[in-house]
PDB file of C-alpha atoms in Angstrom:
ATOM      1  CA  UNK Z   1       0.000   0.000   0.000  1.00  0.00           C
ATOM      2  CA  UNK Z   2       1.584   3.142  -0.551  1.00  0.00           C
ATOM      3  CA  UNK Z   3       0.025   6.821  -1.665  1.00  0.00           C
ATOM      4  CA  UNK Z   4      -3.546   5.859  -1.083  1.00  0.00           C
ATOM      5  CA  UNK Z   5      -3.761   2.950  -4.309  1.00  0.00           C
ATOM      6  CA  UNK Z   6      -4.129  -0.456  -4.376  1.00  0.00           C
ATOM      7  CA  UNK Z   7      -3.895  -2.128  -7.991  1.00  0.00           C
ATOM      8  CA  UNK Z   8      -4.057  -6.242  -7.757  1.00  0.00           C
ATOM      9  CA  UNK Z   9      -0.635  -7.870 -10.098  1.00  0.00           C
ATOM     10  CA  UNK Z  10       0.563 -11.314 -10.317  1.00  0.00           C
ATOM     11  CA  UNK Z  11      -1.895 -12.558  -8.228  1.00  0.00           C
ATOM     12  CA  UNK Z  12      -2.087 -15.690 -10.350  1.00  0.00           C
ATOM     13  CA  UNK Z  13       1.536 -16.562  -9.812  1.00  0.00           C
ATOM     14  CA  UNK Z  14       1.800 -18.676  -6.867  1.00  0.00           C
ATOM     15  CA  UNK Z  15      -0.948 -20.338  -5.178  1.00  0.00           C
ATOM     16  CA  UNK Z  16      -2.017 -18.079  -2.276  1.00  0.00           C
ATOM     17  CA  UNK Z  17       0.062 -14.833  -3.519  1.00  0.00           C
ATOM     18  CA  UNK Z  18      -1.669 -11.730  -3.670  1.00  0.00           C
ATOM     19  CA  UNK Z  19       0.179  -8.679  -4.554  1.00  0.00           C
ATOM     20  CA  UNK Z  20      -1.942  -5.482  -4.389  1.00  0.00           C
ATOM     21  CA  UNK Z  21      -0.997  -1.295  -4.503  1.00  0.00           C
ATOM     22  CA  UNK Z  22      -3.566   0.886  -2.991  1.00  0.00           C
ATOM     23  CA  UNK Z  23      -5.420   3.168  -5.390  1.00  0.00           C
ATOM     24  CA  UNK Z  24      -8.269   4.633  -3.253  1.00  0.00           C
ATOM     25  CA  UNK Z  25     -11.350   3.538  -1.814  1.00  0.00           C
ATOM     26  CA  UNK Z  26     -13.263  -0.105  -3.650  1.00  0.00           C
ATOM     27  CA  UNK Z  27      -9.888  -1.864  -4.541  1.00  0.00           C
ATOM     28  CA  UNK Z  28     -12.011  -4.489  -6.883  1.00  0.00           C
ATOM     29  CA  UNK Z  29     -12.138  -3.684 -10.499  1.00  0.00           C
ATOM     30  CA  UNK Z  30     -13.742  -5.983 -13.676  1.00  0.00           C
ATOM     31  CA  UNK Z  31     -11.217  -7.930 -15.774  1.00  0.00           C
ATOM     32  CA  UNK Z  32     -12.077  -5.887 -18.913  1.00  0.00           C
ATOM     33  CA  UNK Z  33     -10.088  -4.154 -20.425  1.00  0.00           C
ATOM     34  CA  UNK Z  34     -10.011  -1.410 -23.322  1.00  0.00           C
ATOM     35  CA  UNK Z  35      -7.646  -1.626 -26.112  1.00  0.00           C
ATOM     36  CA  UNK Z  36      -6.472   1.704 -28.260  1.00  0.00           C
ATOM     37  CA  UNK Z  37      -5.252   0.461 -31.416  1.00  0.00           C
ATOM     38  CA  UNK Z  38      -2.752   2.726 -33.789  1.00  0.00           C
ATOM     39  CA  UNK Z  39      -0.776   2.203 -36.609  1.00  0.00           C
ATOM     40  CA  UNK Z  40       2.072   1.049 -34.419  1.00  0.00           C
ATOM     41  CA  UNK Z  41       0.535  -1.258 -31.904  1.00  0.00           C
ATOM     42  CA  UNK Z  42      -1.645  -1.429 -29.196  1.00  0.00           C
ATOM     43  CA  UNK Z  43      -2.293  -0.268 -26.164  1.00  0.00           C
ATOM     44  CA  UNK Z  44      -4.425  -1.911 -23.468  1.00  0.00           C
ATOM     45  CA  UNK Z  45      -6.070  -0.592 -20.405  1.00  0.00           C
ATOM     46  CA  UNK Z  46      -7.652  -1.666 -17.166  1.00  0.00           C
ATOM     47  CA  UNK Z  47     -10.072  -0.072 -16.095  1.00  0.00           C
ATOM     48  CA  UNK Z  48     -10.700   1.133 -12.698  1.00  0.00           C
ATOM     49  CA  UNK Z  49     -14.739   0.648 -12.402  1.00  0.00           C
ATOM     50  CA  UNK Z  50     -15.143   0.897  -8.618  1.00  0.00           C
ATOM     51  CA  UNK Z  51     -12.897   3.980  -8.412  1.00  0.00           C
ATOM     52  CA  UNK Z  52     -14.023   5.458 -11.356  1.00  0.00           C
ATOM     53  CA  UNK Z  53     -17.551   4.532 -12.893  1.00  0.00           C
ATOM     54  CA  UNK Z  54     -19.203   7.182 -14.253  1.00  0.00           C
ATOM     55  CA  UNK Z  55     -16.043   8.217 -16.427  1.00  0.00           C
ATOM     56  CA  UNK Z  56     -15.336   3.950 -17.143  1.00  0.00           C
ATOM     57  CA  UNK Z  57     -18.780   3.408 -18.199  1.00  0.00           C
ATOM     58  CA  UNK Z  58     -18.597   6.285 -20.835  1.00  0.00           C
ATOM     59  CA  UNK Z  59     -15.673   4.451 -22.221  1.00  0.00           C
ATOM     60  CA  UNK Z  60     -16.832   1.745 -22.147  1.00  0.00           C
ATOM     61  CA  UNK Z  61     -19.987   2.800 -24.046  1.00  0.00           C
ATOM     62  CA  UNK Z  62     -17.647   4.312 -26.516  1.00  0.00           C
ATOM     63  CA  UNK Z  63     -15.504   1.204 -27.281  1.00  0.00           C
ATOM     64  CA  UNK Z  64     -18.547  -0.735 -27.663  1.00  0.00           C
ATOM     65  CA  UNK Z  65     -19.648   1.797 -30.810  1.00  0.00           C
ATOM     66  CA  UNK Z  66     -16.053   2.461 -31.591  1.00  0.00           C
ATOM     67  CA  UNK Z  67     -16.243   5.932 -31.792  1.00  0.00           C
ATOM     68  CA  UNK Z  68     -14.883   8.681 -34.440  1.00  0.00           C
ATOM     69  CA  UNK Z  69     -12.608  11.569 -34.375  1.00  0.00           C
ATOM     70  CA  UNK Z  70      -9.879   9.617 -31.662  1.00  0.00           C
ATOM     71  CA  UNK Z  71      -6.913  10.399 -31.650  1.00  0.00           C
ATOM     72  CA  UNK Z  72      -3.470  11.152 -29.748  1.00  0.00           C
ATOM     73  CA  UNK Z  73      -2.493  15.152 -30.686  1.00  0.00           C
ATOM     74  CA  UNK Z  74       0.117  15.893 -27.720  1.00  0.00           C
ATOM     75  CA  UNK Z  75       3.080  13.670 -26.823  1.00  0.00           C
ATOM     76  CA  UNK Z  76       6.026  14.733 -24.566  1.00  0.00           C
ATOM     77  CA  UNK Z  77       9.542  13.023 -23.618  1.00  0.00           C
ATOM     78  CA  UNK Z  78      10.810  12.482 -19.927  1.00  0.00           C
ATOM     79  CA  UNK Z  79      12.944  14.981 -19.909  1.00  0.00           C
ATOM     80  CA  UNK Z  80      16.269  14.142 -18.324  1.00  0.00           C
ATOM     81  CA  UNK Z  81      16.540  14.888 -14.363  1.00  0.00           C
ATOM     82  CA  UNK Z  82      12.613  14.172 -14.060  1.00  0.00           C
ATOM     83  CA  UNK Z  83      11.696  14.591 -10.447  1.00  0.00           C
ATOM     84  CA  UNK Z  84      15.271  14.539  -8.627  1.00  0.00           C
ATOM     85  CA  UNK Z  85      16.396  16.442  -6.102  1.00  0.00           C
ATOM     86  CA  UNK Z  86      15.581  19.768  -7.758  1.00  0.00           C
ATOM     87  CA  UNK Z  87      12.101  18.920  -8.410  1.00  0.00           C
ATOM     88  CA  UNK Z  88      11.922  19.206 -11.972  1.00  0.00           C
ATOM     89  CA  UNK Z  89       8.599  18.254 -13.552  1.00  0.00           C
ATOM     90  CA  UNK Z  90       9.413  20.020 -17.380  1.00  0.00           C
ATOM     91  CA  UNK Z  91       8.578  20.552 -20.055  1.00  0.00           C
ATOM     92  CA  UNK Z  92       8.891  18.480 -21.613  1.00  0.00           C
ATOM     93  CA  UNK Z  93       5.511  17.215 -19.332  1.00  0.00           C
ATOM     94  CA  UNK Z  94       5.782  13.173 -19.826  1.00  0.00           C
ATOM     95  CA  UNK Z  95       2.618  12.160 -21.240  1.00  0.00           C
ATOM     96  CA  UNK Z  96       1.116  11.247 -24.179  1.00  0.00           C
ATOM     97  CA  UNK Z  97      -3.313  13.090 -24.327  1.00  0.00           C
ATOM     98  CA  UNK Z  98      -5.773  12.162 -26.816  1.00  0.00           C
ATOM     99  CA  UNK Z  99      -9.529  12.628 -27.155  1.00  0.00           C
ATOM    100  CA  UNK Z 100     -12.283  10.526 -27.116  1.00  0.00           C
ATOM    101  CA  UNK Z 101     -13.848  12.584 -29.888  1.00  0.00           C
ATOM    102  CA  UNK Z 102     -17.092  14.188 -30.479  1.00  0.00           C
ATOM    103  CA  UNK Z 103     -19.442  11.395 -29.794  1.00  0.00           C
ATOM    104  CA  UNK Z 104     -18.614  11.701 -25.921  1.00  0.00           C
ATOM    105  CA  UNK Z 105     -20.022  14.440 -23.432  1.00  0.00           C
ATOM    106  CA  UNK Z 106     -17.706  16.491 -21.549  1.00  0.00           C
ATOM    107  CA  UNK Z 107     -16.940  15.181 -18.459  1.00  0.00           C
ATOM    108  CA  UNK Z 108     -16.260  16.630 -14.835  1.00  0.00           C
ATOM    109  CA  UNK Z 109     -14.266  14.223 -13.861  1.00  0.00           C
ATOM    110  CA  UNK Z 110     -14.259  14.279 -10.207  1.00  0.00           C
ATOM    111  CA  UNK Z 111     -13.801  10.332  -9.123  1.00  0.00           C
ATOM    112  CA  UNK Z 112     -10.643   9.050  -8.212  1.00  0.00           C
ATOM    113  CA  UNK Z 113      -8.509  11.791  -7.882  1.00  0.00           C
ATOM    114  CA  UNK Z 114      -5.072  10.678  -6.710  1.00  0.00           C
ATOM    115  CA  UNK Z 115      -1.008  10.922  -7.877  1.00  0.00           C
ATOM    116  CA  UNK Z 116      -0.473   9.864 -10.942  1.00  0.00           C
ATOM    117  CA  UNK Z 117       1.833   7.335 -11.301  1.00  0.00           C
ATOM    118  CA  UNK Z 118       3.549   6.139 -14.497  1.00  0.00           C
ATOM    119  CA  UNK Z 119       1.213   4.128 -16.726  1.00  0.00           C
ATOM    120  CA  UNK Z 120      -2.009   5.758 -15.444  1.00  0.00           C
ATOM    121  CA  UNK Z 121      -4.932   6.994 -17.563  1.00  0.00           C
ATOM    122  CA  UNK Z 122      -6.555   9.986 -16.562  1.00  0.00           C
ATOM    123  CA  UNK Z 123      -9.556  12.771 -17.875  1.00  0.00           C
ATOM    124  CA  UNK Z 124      -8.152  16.529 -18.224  1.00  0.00           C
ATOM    125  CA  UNK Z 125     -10.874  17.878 -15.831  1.00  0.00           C
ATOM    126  CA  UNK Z 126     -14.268  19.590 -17.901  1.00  0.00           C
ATOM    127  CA  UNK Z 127     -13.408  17.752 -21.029  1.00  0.00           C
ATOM    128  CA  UNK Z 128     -13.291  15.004 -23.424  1.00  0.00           C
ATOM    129  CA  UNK Z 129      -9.706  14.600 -23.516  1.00  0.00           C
ATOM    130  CA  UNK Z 130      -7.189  11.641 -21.129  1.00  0.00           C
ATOM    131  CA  UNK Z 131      -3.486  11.716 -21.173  1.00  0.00           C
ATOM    132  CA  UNK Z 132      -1.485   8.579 -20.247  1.00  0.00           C
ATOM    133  CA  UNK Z 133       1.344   9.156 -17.771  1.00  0.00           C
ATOM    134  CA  UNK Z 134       5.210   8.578 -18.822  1.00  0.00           C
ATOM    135  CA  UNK Z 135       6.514   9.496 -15.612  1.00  0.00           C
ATOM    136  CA  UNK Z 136       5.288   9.964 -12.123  1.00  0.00           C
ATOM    137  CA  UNK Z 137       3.638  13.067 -11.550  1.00  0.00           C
ATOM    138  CA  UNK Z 138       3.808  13.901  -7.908  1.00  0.00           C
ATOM    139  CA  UNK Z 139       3.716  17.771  -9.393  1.00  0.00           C
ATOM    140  CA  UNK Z 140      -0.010  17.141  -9.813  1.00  0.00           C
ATOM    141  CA  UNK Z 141      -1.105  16.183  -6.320  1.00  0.00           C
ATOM    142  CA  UNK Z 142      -4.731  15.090  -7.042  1.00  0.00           C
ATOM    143  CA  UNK Z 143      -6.124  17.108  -9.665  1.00  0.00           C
ATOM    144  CA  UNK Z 144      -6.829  14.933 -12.166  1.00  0.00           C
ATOM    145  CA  UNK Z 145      -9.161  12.104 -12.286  1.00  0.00           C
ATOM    146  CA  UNK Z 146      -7.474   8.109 -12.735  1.00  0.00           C
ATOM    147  CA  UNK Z 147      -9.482   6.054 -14.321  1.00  0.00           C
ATOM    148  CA  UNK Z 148      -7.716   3.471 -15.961  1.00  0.00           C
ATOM    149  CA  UNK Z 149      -3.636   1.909 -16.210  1.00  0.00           C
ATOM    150  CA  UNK Z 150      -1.913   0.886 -19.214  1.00  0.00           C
ATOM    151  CA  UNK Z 151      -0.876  -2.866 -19.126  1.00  0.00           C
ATOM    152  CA  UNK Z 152       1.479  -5.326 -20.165  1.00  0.00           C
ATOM    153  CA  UNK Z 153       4.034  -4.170 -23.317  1.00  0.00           C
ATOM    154  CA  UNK Z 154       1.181  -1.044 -23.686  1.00  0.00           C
ATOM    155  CA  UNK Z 155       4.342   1.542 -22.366  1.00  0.00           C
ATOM    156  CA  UNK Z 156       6.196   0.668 -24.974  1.00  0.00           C
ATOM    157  CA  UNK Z 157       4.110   1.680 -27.580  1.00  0.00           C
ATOM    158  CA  UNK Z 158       3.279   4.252 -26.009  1.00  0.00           C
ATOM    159  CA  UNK Z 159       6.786   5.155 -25.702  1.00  0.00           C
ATOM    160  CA  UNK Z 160       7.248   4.055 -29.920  1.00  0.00           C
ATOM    161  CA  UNK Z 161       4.455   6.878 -31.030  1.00  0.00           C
ATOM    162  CA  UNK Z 162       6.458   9.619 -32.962  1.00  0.00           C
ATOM    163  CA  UNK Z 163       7.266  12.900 -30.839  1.00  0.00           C
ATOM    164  CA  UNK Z 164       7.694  14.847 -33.819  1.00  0.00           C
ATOM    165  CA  UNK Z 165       6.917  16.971 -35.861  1.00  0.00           C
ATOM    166  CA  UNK Z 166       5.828  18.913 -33.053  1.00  0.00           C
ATOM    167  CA  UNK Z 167       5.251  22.981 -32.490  1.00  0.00           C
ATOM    168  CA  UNK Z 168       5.136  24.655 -28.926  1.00  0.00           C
ATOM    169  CA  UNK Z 169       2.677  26.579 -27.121  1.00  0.00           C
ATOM    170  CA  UNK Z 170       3.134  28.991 -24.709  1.00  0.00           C
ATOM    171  CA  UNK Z 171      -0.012  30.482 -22.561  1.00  0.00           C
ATOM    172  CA  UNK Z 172       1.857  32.878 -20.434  1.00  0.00           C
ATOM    173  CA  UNK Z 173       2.806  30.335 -18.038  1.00  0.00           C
ATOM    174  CA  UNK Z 174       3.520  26.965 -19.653  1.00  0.00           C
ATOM    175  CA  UNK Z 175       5.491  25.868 -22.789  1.00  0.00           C
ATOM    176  CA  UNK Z 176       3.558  22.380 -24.000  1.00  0.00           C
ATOM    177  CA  UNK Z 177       4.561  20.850 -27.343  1.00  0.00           C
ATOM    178  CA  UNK Z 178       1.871  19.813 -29.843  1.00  0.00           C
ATOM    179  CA  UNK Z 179       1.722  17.497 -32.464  1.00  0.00           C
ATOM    180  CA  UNK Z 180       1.982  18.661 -36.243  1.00  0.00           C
ATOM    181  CA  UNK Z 181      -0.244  15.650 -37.120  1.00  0.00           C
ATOM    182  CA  UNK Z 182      -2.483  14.087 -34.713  1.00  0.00           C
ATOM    183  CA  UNK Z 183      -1.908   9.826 -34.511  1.00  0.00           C
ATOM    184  CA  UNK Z 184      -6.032   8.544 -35.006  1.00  0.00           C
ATOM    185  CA  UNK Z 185      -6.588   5.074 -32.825  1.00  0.00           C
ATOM    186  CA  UNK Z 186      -9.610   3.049 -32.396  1.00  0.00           C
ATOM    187  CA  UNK Z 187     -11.073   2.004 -29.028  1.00  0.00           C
ATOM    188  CA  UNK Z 188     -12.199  -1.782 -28.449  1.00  0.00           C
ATOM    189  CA  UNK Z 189     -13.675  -3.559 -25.859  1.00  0.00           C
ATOM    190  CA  UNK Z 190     -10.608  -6.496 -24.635  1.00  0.00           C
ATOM    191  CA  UNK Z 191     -10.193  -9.108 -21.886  1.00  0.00           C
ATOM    192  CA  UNK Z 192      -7.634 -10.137 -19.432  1.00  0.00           C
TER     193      UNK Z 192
END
């Protein structure tokens, strides 16, 4: 347990092994799981149904149509140094957001708000839009919603989705960096 999260992992291994890491209130979540598929692989989620339902059953709603108008338009390194003792959090920001596309209703977004860790999926508050985490993001305290985590070898294509051609932003406080040309996925219902 550590940070308020409990997510179950290898529990299958040995006979009487359970292996869990706290992620809020309800550790119990359904075996489904969502896959985003892109041009270079896949990437599949579990989802976090207790801790998150309202925003999982939209999702799930939306990979059981399949949805239009998804894709990935913002995707930013680790940057070296990330986190250490100076408590450097970017930019670069370490996370690769996407929408869910028209056919979904903004969302608040207010379920499961706790630290994002590496590999989580969470909503961009009032929106239609999630980013997946790269890094830890302590920075963040518990403004953003989790509702999901990216599984098995889904980091690494994650990590494989091109950076660049990119352009920056700056709103008088942050630099992000945009994608030239936004990366289009589908969304499909999957199993453990």
């Amino acid at each position: 347990m550590a940070n308020g999260r409990v997510v179950k992992e290898r529990n299958d291994a040995f006979i009487g092994y359970r292996e869990e890491r706290d992620i809020g209130k309800g550790a119990e979540r359904a075996p489904e799981r969502i896959v985003l598929t892109t041009a270079t692989g896949t990437i599949k989620l579990r989802l976090f149904h207790d801790q998150a339902p309202s925003i999982c059953a939209v999702v799930r709603a939306l990979a059981q149509s399949g949805g239009t108008n998804l894709n990935f338009y913002r995707h930013e390194h680790v940057p070296q140094n990330w986190g250490q003792t100076t408590g450097f959090f970017g930019p670069p920001y370490a996370l690769l957001q996407g929408t869910l596309g028209e056919s979904v209703e903004t969302m608040m977004g207010d379920e499961n708000k706790v630290p994002i860790r590496q590999g989580d999926v969470a909503l961009i508050p009032d929106t239609r839009d999630f980013f997946i985490a790269t890094a830890e993001h302590p920075e963040w305290g518990n403004a953003h919603a989790v509702w999901a985590e990216v599984t098995g070898d889904g980091l690494s294509t994650v990590k494989a989705l091109p950076f660049e051609p990119s352009f920056t932003r700056f709103d008088g406080t942050y630099t992000t960096t945009w994608l030239n040309n936004s990366i289009p996925f589908q969304i499909s219902l999957g199993s453990e």
